[in-house]
Coordinates of C-alpha atoms and ligand atoms in Angstrom, one line a residue:
M149 CA 94.4 149.1 37.0
G150 CA 96.6 152.0 37.9
A151 CA 96.9 154.9 35.4
Q152 CA 94.5 155.7 32.6
A153 CA 95.1 154.3 29.1
A154 CA 94.4 156.0 25.8
G155 CA 95.5 153.5 23.2
P156 CA 95.4 149.7 23.0
L157 CA 97.0 147.7 25.8
V158 CA 100.0 145.4 25.4
V159 CA 101.6 142.9 27.8
G160 CA 105.4 142.6 28.2
V161 CA 106.8 139.7 30.1
D162 CA 110.3 139.2 31.7
S163 CA 110.8 135.6 32.7
S164 CA 114.2 136.1 34.4
T165 CA 116.3 133.9 36.7
Q166 CA 114.7 135.0 40.0
S167 CA 111.2 136.0 39.0
T168 CA 108.6 136.7 36.3
K169 CA 107.7 140.3 35.9
V170 CA 104.7 141.5 33.8
L171 CA 103.8 145.0 32.7
V172 CA 100.6 146.0 31.0
V173 CA 101.4 149.1 29.0
D174 CA 99.3 151.6 27.0
A175 CA 100.8 151.2 23.5
A176 CA 100.1 154.8 22.6
S177 CA 101.9 156.6 25.5
G178 CA 104.0 153.9 27.2
T179 CA 102.2 154.4 30.5
V180 CA 102.4 151.3 32.7
V181 CA 98.8 150.7 33.7
A182 CA 99.3 147.5 35.7
R183 CA 102.2 145.3 36.9
G184 CA 102.7 141.9 38.5
R185 CA 105.6 139.8 39.8
A186 CA 106.0 136.2 41.0
P187 CA 109.2 134.4 42.2
H188 CA 111.0 131.4 40.7
A189 CA 112.9 128.7 42.6
V190 CA 116.4 127.9 41.4
G191 CA 117.6 124.5 42.6
G192 CA 119.7 121.7 41.2
G193 CA 122.3 121.0 44.0
A194 CA 125.7 121.5 42.4
G195 CA 124.1 123.0 39.4
K196 CA 121.4 125.6 38.6
E197 CA 118.1 124.3 37.4
S198 CA 114.5 125.5 37.3
D199 CA 111.2 123.8 36.6
P200 CA 109.7 125.3 33.4
G201 CA 106.2 124.5 34.8
R202 CA 107.0 127.0 37.6
W203 CA 107.8 129.7 35.0
W204 CA 104.3 129.1 33.5
A205 CA 102.7 129.2 37.0
A206 CA 104.6 132.4 37.8
L207 CA 103.5 134.0 34.5
G208 CA 99.9 133.2 35.4
A209 CA 100.3 134.6 39.0
A210 CA 102.0 137.8 37.7
L211 CA 99.3 138.3 35.0
G212 CA 96.6 137.7 37.7
Q213 CA 98.0 140.6 39.7
C214 CA 97.4 142.9 36.7
G215 CA 93.6 142.3 37.0
E216 CA 91.3 143.3 34.1
A217 CA 94.1 145.2 32.3
A218 CA 95.8 141.9 31.2
R219 CA 92.5 140.6 29.8
Q220 CA 92.2 143.6 27.5
A221 CA 95.7 143.2 25.9
G222 CA 95.8 143.4 22.1
A223 CA 99.3 141.9 21.9
V224 CA 101.8 140.0 24.1
S225 CA 105.6 139.4 24.0
V226 CA 107.7 137.2 26.2
A227 CA 111.4 137.9 27.0
G228 CA 113.4 135.5 29.1
Q229 CA 116.7 134.6 30.7
Q230 CA 119.1 133.5 27.9
H231 CA 120.7 130.2 27.1
G232 CA 118.6 127.8 29.3
L233 CA 118.2 124.3 28.0
V234 CA 114.5 123.3 28.0
T235 CA 114.1 119.6 26.9
L236 CA 110.6 118.4 26.0
D237 CA 109.3 114.9 25.3
A238 CA 106.9 113.9 22.5
A239 CA 103.9 115.1 24.6
G240 CA 105.5 118.5 25.0
A241 CA 106.3 118.0 28.7
P242 CA 109.7 118.8 30.2
V243 CA 111.9 115.7 30.4
R244 CA 113.8 117.2 33.4
P245 CA 114.2 120.7 34.9
A246 CA 115.8 123.3 32.7
L247 CA 119.6 123.7 32.9
L248 CA 120.2 127.5 33.5
W249 CA 122.7 130.0 32.0
N250 CA 124.6 130.1 35.3
D251 CA 125.1 126.3 35.7
V252 CA 128.8 125.8 35.3
R253 CA 128.8 122.0 35.3
S254 CA 128.9 122.2 31.5
A255 CA 132.3 124.0 31.5
P256 CA 134.3 120.8 30.5
Q257 CA 131.9 120.2 27.6
A258 CA 132.3 123.8 26.4
E259 CA 136.1 123.5 26.5
R260 CA 136.0 120.3 24.6
L261 CA 133.6 121.7 21.9
V262 CA 135.9 124.6 21.3
A263 CA 138.9 122.3 20.8
E264 CA 137.0 119.8 18.7
L265 CA 135.6 122.4 16.2
G266 CA 138.8 124.3 15.3
G267 CA 139.5 126.4 18.4
A268 CA 138.3 129.8 19.7
A269 CA 139.0 131.9 16.6
A270 CA 137.1 129.5 14.4
W271 CA 134.1 129.5 16.7
A272 CA 134.1 133.3 16.9
E273 CA 134.1 133.6 13.1
R274 CA 131.5 130.9 12.6
V275 CA 129.1 131.4 15.5
G276 CA 130.0 134.9 16.6
S277 CA 131.0 133.7 20.1
V278 CA 133.4 131.3 21.8
P279 CA 131.0 129.1 23.8
G280 CA 131.5 128.8 27.5
A281 CA 129.5 126.8 30.1
A282 CA 126.5 129.2 29.7
F283 CA 125.8 128.4 26.1
T284 CA 123.0 125.9 25.3
V285 CA 125.2 123.8 23.1
A286 CA 127.5 123.0 26.1
K287 CA 124.4 122.2 28.3
W288 CA 123.1 119.8 25.6
A289 CA 126.5 118.1 25.5
W290 CA 126.5 117.8 29.3
L291 CA 123.1 116.2 29.2
R292 CA 124.1 113.6 26.6
E293 CA 127.1 112.7 28.6
H294 CA 125.6 112.7 32.1
E295 CA 121.9 111.8 31.5
P296 CA 121.8 109.9 28.2
A297 CA 118.3 108.6 28.9
A298 CA 117.0 112.2 29.3
A299 CA 118.7 113.3 26.1
A300 CA 117.2 110.2 24.3
A301 CA 113.7 111.1 25.5
T302 CA 114.0 114.7 24.2
T303 CA 112.2 115.4 21.0
A304 CA 112.2 119.2 21.2
V305 CA 114.7 121.7 22.6
R306 CA 113.7 125.2 23.5
L307 CA 115.1 128.3 25.2
P308 CA 113.1 129.6 28.2
H309 CA 111.3 132.4 26.2
D310 CA 110.5 130.0 23.3
H311 CA 109.0 127.5 25.7
L312 CA 106.6 130.1 27.1
T313 CA 105.7 131.5 23.7
E314 CA 105.0 128.0 22.5
R315 CA 102.7 127.4 25.5
L316 CA 100.9 130.6 24.6
T317 CA 100.5 130.0 20.9
G318 CA 101.2 126.4 20.1
A319 CA 103.9 127.6 17.7
A320 CA 107.5 126.4 17.9
V321 CA 109.4 129.6 17.3
T322 CA 112.3 131.7 18.5
D323 CA 114.1 134.9 17.5
R324 CA 117.6 135.7 16.3
G325 CA 118.5 137.4 19.6
D326 CA 117.9 134.4 21.8
A327 CA 119.0 131.9 19.1
S328 CA 122.4 133.7 19.1
G329 CA 123.1 132.5 22.6
T330 CA 122.7 128.8 21.8
G331 CA 126.1 128.1 20.1
W332 CA 124.3 126.4 17.3
W333 CA 123.0 129.5 15.5
S334 CA 125.6 131.0 13.2
S335 CA 125.9 134.8 13.2
A336 CA 127.8 134.5 9.9
T337 CA 124.9 132.8 8.0
E338 CA 122.0 133.9 10.4
A339 CA 120.8 130.2 10.4
Y340 CA 121.2 127.1 12.5
D341 CA 124.7 125.5 11.9
T342 CA 123.9 121.9 10.9
G343 CA 127.6 120.9 11.2
I344 CA 127.6 121.9 14.9
L345 CA 124.2 120.3 15.5
D346 CA 125.4 117.1 13.9
H347 CA 128.5 117.2 16.0
V348 CA 126.5 117.3 19.2
G349 CA 123.9 114.8 18.0
L350 CA 120.9 117.2 17.9
D351 CA 118.3 116.8 15.1
P352 CA 117.6 120.3 13.6
A353 CA 113.9 119.2 13.6
A354 CA 114.0 119.4 17.4
L355 CA 114.6 123.2 17.2
P356 CA 112.1 126.1 16.8
R357 CA 111.9 128.1 13.6
V358 CA 113.7 131.5 13.9
A359 CA 111.2 134.3 13.2
R360 CA 112.0 137.5 11.4
P361 CA 112.1 140.7 13.5
G362 CA 108.7 142.2 13.5
E363 CA 106.8 139.0 12.7
V364 CA 103.5 138.0 14.3
V365 CA 104.3 134.5 15.4
G366 CA 100.8 133.5 16.5
T367 CA 97.9 134.4 18.7
V368 CA 97.0 133.5 22.3
R369 CA 95.4 130.1 22.1
T370 CA 95.4 129.0 25.7
D371 CA 92.7 129.5 28.4
E372 CA 95.2 128.7 31.2
L373 CA 96.3 132.4 31.6
P374 CA 94.2 135.6 32.1
L375 CA 94.9 136.8 28.6
P376 CA 92.4 137.3 25.8
R377 CA 92.3 134.5 23.2
G378 CA 93.3 135.9 19.8
A379 CA 95.7 138.6 21.1
L380 CA 98.7 138.8 18.8
V381 CA 102.0 137.3 20.0
A382 CA 105.5 138.6 19.1
A383 CA 108.6 136.5 18.8
G384 CA 109.9 137.7 22.1
T385 CA 113.7 137.5 22.7
G386 CA 116.4 137.1 25.3
D387 CA 116.2 139.4 28.3
N388 CA 119.3 141.5 27.4
M389 CA 118.0 142.0 23.9
A390 CA 114.6 143.0 25.3
A391 CA 116.2 145.5 27.6
A392 CA 118.0 147.0 24.6
L393 CA 114.6 147.3 22.9
G394 CA 113.1 148.8 26.1
L395 CA 115.8 151.5 26.1
G396 CA 115.4 152.2 22.3
L397 CA 119.1 151.6 22.3
R398 CA 121.3 153.0 19.4
P399 CA 125.0 152.3 18.7
G400 CA 127.5 154.1 20.9
R401 CA 125.4 153.9 24.2
P402 CA 126.8 151.4 26.6
V403 CA 124.5 149.6 29.1
L404 CA 125.4 148.1 32.4
S405 CA 122.8 145.8 33.9
L406 CA 123.1 144.7 37.5
G407 CA 120.8 141.8 38.3
T408 CA 121.3 138.1 39.0
S409 CA 123.8 138.3 36.1
G410 CA 125.9 141.4 35.5
T411 CA 126.0 142.4 31.8
V412 CA 127.5 145.1 29.8
Y413 CA 126.6 145.6 26.1
A414 CA 125.9 148.0 23.3
V415 CA 124.1 147.8 19.9
S416 CA 126.4 147.6 16.9
R417 CA 125.9 147.6 13.2
R418 CA 128.9 145.2 12.8
R419 CA 128.8 141.5 13.5
P420 CA 131.1 140.8 16.6
A421 CA 133.7 138.0 16.6
D422 CA 135.9 138.2 19.7
P423 CA 138.3 135.2 19.8
S424 CA 139.2 135.9 23.4
G425 CA 135.6 134.9 24.4
T426 CA 135.1 137.9 26.7
V427 CA 132.5 139.4 24.4
A428 CA 129.7 137.2 23.2
G429 CA 128.6 138.1 19.6
F430 CA 124.9 138.1 20.2
A431 CA 122.3 139.3 17.7
D432 CA 119.8 141.9 18.8
A433 CA 116.1 141.5 18.2
R434 CA 115.9 144.0 15.3
G435 CA 118.6 143.0 12.8
D436 CA 121.7 144.6 14.4
W437 CA 124.1 143.0 16.9
L438 CA 124.6 143.1 20.6
P439 CA 128.2 142.5 21.7
L440 CA 127.9 141.6 25.4
A441 CA 130.0 140.5 28.4
C442 CA 128.3 138.7 31.3
T443 CA 129.3 137.8 34.9
L444 CA 127.8 135.2 37.1
N445 CA 128.3 137.0 40.4
C446 CA 126.5 140.2 40.7
T447 CA 123.6 141.3 43.0
L448 CA 123.1 137.9 44.6
A449 CA 126.8 137.5 45.4
V450 CA 127.1 141.0 47.0
D451 CA 123.9 140.5 48.9
R452 CA 125.2 137.2 50.2
I453 CA 128.5 138.9 51.4
A454 CA 126.4 141.7 53.1
A455 CA 124.4 139.0 54.9
L456 CA 127.6 137.1 55.9
L457 CA 128.9 140.4 57.4
G458 CA 125.5 141.1 59.0
R459 CA 125.2 144.4 57.2
D460 CA 122.6 146.2 55.2
R461 CA 123.6 146.2 51.5
E462 CA 124.1 150.0 51.6
A463 CA 126.4 150.0 54.6
V464 CA 129.7 150.3 52.7
E465 CA 132.7 152.3 54.0
A466 CA 135.5 153.8 51.9
G467 CA 139.2 153.2 52.6
G468 CA 141.4 150.2 53.3
E469 CA 143.1 147.9 50.8
A470 CA 140.9 144.8 50.9
V471 CA 140.2 143.2 47.6
L472 CA 137.3 140.7 47.2
L473 CA 136.7 138.7 44.1
P474 CA 133.1 137.5 44.8
F475 CA 133.1 134.5 42.6
L476 CA 130.7 132.5 44.8
D477 CA 129.2 130.6 41.8
G478 CA 132.4 130.2 39.8
E479 CA 132.8 132.9 37.2
R480 CA 132.2 133.4 33.4
T481 CA 134.1 136.8 32.9
P482 CA 136.9 136.1 33.4
N483 CA 136.3 132.5 32.4
L484 CA 137.0 130.7 35.8
P485 CA 134.0 128.3 36.1
G486 CA 135.6 126.4 39.1
A487 CA 136.6 129.6 41.1
S488 CA 135.3 130.5 44.5
G489 CA 135.4 133.8 46.3
L490 CA 138.8 135.3 47.2
L491 CA 139.5 137.9 49.9
H492 CA 143.0 139.5 50.1
G493 CA 144.5 142.5 51.8
L494 CA 142.9 142.3 55.3
R495 CA 144.6 144.3 58.1
H496 CA 143.8 144.9 61.8
D497 CA 142.0 148.1 60.9
T498 CA 140.0 146.8 58.0
T499 CA 136.3 147.4 58.7
P500 CA 133.3 145.2 57.7
G501 CA 132.0 148.1 55.6
Q502 CA 135.3 148.2 53.7
V503 CA 135.0 144.5 53.0
L504 CA 131.5 145.0 51.7
Q505 CA 132.7 147.8 49.5
A506 CA 135.4 145.5 48.1
A507 CA 132.7 143.0 47.2
Y508 CA 130.9 145.7 45.1
D509 CA 134.2 146.6 43.5
G510 CA 135.0 143.0 42.7
A511 CA 131.6 142.5 41.2
V512 CA 131.7 145.4 38.7
F513 CA 135.4 145.2 37.8
A514 CA 135.2 142.7 34.9
L515 CA 132.1 144.4 33.5
L516 CA 133.8 147.9 33.5
K517 CA 136.9 146.4 31.9
A518 CA 134.7 145.2 29.0
V519 CA 132.9 148.5 28.3
D520 CA 135.3 149.5 25.6
Q521 CA 135.3 146.1 24.1
V522 CA 131.5 146.1 23.5
L523 CA 131.5 149.6 22.0
D524 CA 132.4 150.3 18.4
A525 CA 135.8 151.9 18.0
E526 CA 134.3 155.2 16.9
S527 CA 132.0 155.5 20.0
A528 CA 132.6 158.6 22.2
A529 CA 135.0 157.7 25.1
D530 CA 132.9 159.6 27.6
A531 CA 129.5 158.2 26.6
P532 CA 127.4 157.8 29.7
L533 CA 126.8 154.3 31.1
L534 CA 123.1 153.5 31.2
L535 CA 122.6 151.7 34.5
I536 CA 119.7 149.2 34.7
G537 CA 118.6 146.1 36.6
G538 CA 117.6 145.7 40.2
G539 CA 121.1 146.9 41.4
A540 CA 120.6 150.2 39.6
R541 CA 118.2 151.1 42.5
G542 CA 121.0 150.9 45.0
R543 CA 123.3 153.8 45.9
A544 CA 126.3 151.6 46.7
W545 CA 126.1 150.0 43.2
R546 CA 125.8 153.3 41.5
E547 CA 128.6 155.0 43.4
T548 CA 130.9 152.0 42.8
V549 CA 130.3 152.2 39.1
R550 CA 131.0 155.9 39.1
R551 CA 134.1 155.6 41.2
L552 CA 135.7 152.7 39.2
S553 CA 134.6 153.8 35.7
G554 CA 135.1 157.6 35.8
R555 CA 132.2 157.8 33.4
P556 CA 129.0 159.7 33.7
V557 CA 126.1 157.4 34.7
E558 CA 122.4 157.6 33.8
V559 CA 119.8 155.7 35.7
P560 CA 116.4 155.5 33.8
D561 CA 113.3 156.0 35.9
A562 CA 111.7 153.0 34.3
R563 CA 112.3 150.0 36.4
E564 CA 111.5 146.9 34.4
L565 CA 113.3 147.5 31.1
V566 CA 113.2 143.9 30.0
A567 CA 109.4 143.7 30.3
L568 CA 109.1 147.2 28.9
G569 CA 111.2 146.1 25.8
A570 CA 108.9 143.1 25.4
A571 CA 105.9 145.4 25.6
A572 CA 107.5 147.7 23.0
Q573 CA 107.9 144.6 20.7
A574 CA 104.2 143.8 21.2
A575 CA 103.2 147.4 20.6
G576 CA 105.3 147.4 17.4
L577 CA 103.1 144.5 16.1
L578 CA 99.9 146.4 16.8
L579 CA 101.0 149.8 15.5
G580 CA 103.2 148.6 12.7
E581 CA 106.2 150.4 14.1
D582 CA 109.9 149.6 14.9
P583 CA 110.0 148.6 18.7
A584 CA 113.0 150.8 19.3
A585 CA 111.1 153.8 17.8
V586 CA 108.1 152.9 20.1
A587 CA 110.4 152.9 23.1
E588 CA 112.0 156.2 22.1
R589 CA 108.5 157.7 21.8
W590 CA 107.7 156.3 25.2
G591 CA 110.8 158.0 26.7
T592 CA 111.9 154.9 28.5
A593 CA 115.5 156.0 28.9
R594 CA 114.6 159.2 30.7
G595 CA 116.0 159.3 34.2
T596 CA 118.6 160.9 36.5
A597 CA 122.1 161.8 35.2
Y598 CA 125.1 161.6 37.4
P599 CA 128.3 163.4 36.4
P600 CA 131.7 161.6 36.2
R601 CA 133.7 161.2 39.4
E602 CA 137.5 160.9 39.6
R603 CA 138.5 157.4 38.8
D604 CA 139.8 155.3 41.7
T605 CA 142.9 153.9 39.9
A606 CA 144.4 152.5 43.1
A607 CA 141.5 150.2 43.7
W608 CA 141.5 149.3 40.0
E609 CA 145.2 148.3 40.1
R610 CA 144.7 146.3 43.3
L611 CA 141.9 144.3 41.6
T612 CA 144.0 143.8 38.4
A613 CA 147.0 142.5 40.5
T614 CA 144.9 140.3 42.8
L615 CA 143.2 138.7 39.8
A616 CA 146.6 138.0 38.1
D617 CA 148.3 136.8 41.3
G618 CA 145.4 134.7 42.4
E619 CA 145.0 132.9 39.1
A620 CA 146.3 129.5 40.4
L621 CA 143.8 129.6 43.3
L622 CA 140.9 130.7 41.1
R623 CA 141.6 128.0 38.5
R624 CA 141.7 125.2 41.2
Ligands
ADP750 N1 117.0 149.0 46.1 C1 117.9 148.1 45.7 N2 119.2 148.3 45.9 C2 120.2 147.4 45.5 N3 119.9 146.3 45.0 C3 118.6 146.0 44.7 C4 117.6 146.8 45.1 N4 116.4 146.3 44.7 C5 116.7 145.1 44.1 N5 118.1 144.9 44.2 C6 118.8 143.7 43.7 O1 118.3 143.4 42.4 C7 118.4 142.0 42.2 C8 117.4 141.5 41.2 O2 117.6 142.2 40.0 P1 116.8 141.9 38.7 O3 117.3 142.7 37.7 O4 115.3 142.0 39.0 O5 117.2 140.4 38.6 P2 116.9 139.3 37.5 O6 118.3 138.9 37.1 O7 116.2 138.1 38.1 O8 116.2 140.0 36.4 C9 118.3 141.3 43.6 O9 119.2 140.3 43.6 C10 118.7 142.5 44.5 O10 120.0 142.3 45.1
5SP751 O1 123.5 134.6 30.4 C1 123.2 135.8 30.4 C2 123.6 136.7 29.2 O2 124.5 136.0 28.3 C3 122.3 136.4 31.4 O3 122.2 137.8 31.4 C4 121.0 135.7 31.4 O4 120.2 136.2 30.3 C5 120.2 135.9 32.7 O5 119.8 137.1 33.0 P1 119.2 137.7 34.4 O6 118.2 136.7 34.9 O7 120.3 138.0 35.3 O8 118.5 139.0 33.9

């Protein structure tokens, strides 16, 4: 155990794309007393898949690294990567590996579903979002079409965080935040949409119950993990909703998260409904909304380009006119699921460091373009961007965001805001408090403030033009 604890201990879990991270936190002060981390494997050939059993094993390994502290927890909450399709058989075992949020094979099914059920505006009004390949409903439609035997063997469908919560408690339960990324939960009625479920041949009985914010959904009932039996378990939520909890986020504060995915979001009191599909109309974990735009190519794509160039990720150079759209995995924002990376504007004097800088620029461009779209109209135009996720630790990422946004940037000292948000949710159960108020009291958003820099409008215009002119290639 690291630092001393005064209050009861809580465990917050972040089961994200690349790894599971666990924090044991003093509920009274927010002090992190122990932490653990274990990697996941993402496979699946042309797609992106992970074995849910590996998430469970990684959770056990990460908790094990926390030593005695985890065994003293009074409450636990699991946050996880959004959208993933976990299919279970009658014995509760996975029928096949989970299809992940960044698997673009389901793009044709998403397109078809949008057309079949009234078009983009109708979906935005009914569900809050226009589903793309990421949404669980498109993944389920893909499975029925490509692996009908697997779909037929499925008796329960879960999201990654639901699956882990169920293994902890035995309860089939999810929360409104993660449910809002399925495409079969309506933000208009705040309930499963039986018309959509019927359309895709999924029995509502196969889905978990949607818990109320603040509900105790069960207690730890497994001996497979180093957690105390009987500890309270919160509903958990999607990883972006958990980070919003972890920051104690209030409306008007935009967040930019740089991890496997790039996301930009804000809390809103108004239910979003963007018919263009750029902004997903997610629910947050407390009863408000979380309009969010997400890219597929963020830290992994830029690290891959740095490796191709044989450079350290910080070895960027200013200047030149190269433009790089690093869409190595296809892209979600803009919606170009079949795209690959595009490099334009090379000259004899272009340096490798300038090409790497262009990759950073291309990775944050669509996210920065969406900042104003996720904020309510009355938000201050110069509100600082809260920069989080693994990339927030990097100078090149931070300076790129400052240069292309022209906004002030704040980088919280706290590293694991998703796990911290889950811990705040767990602490809320024990203390009978709102998790956002818990996080505020913990001071999780405290960090370093960077003033605005002059905006690089020339680079912005080059990116805009290359995206428009390259459209035919990017749609191929
Ligand atoms: N010091 C650093 N500078 C820049 N990038 C970093 C640094 N540390 C980690 N990263 C990036 O963070 C990414 C992981 O971010 P994280 O938010 O943990 O991902 P996940 O999406 O799995 O939650 C890695 O892909 C890596 O590129
Ligand atoms: O699909 C989305 C948001 O809609 C992603 O943000 C996933 O939730 C995965 O997150 P990370 O593993 O990158 O944190």
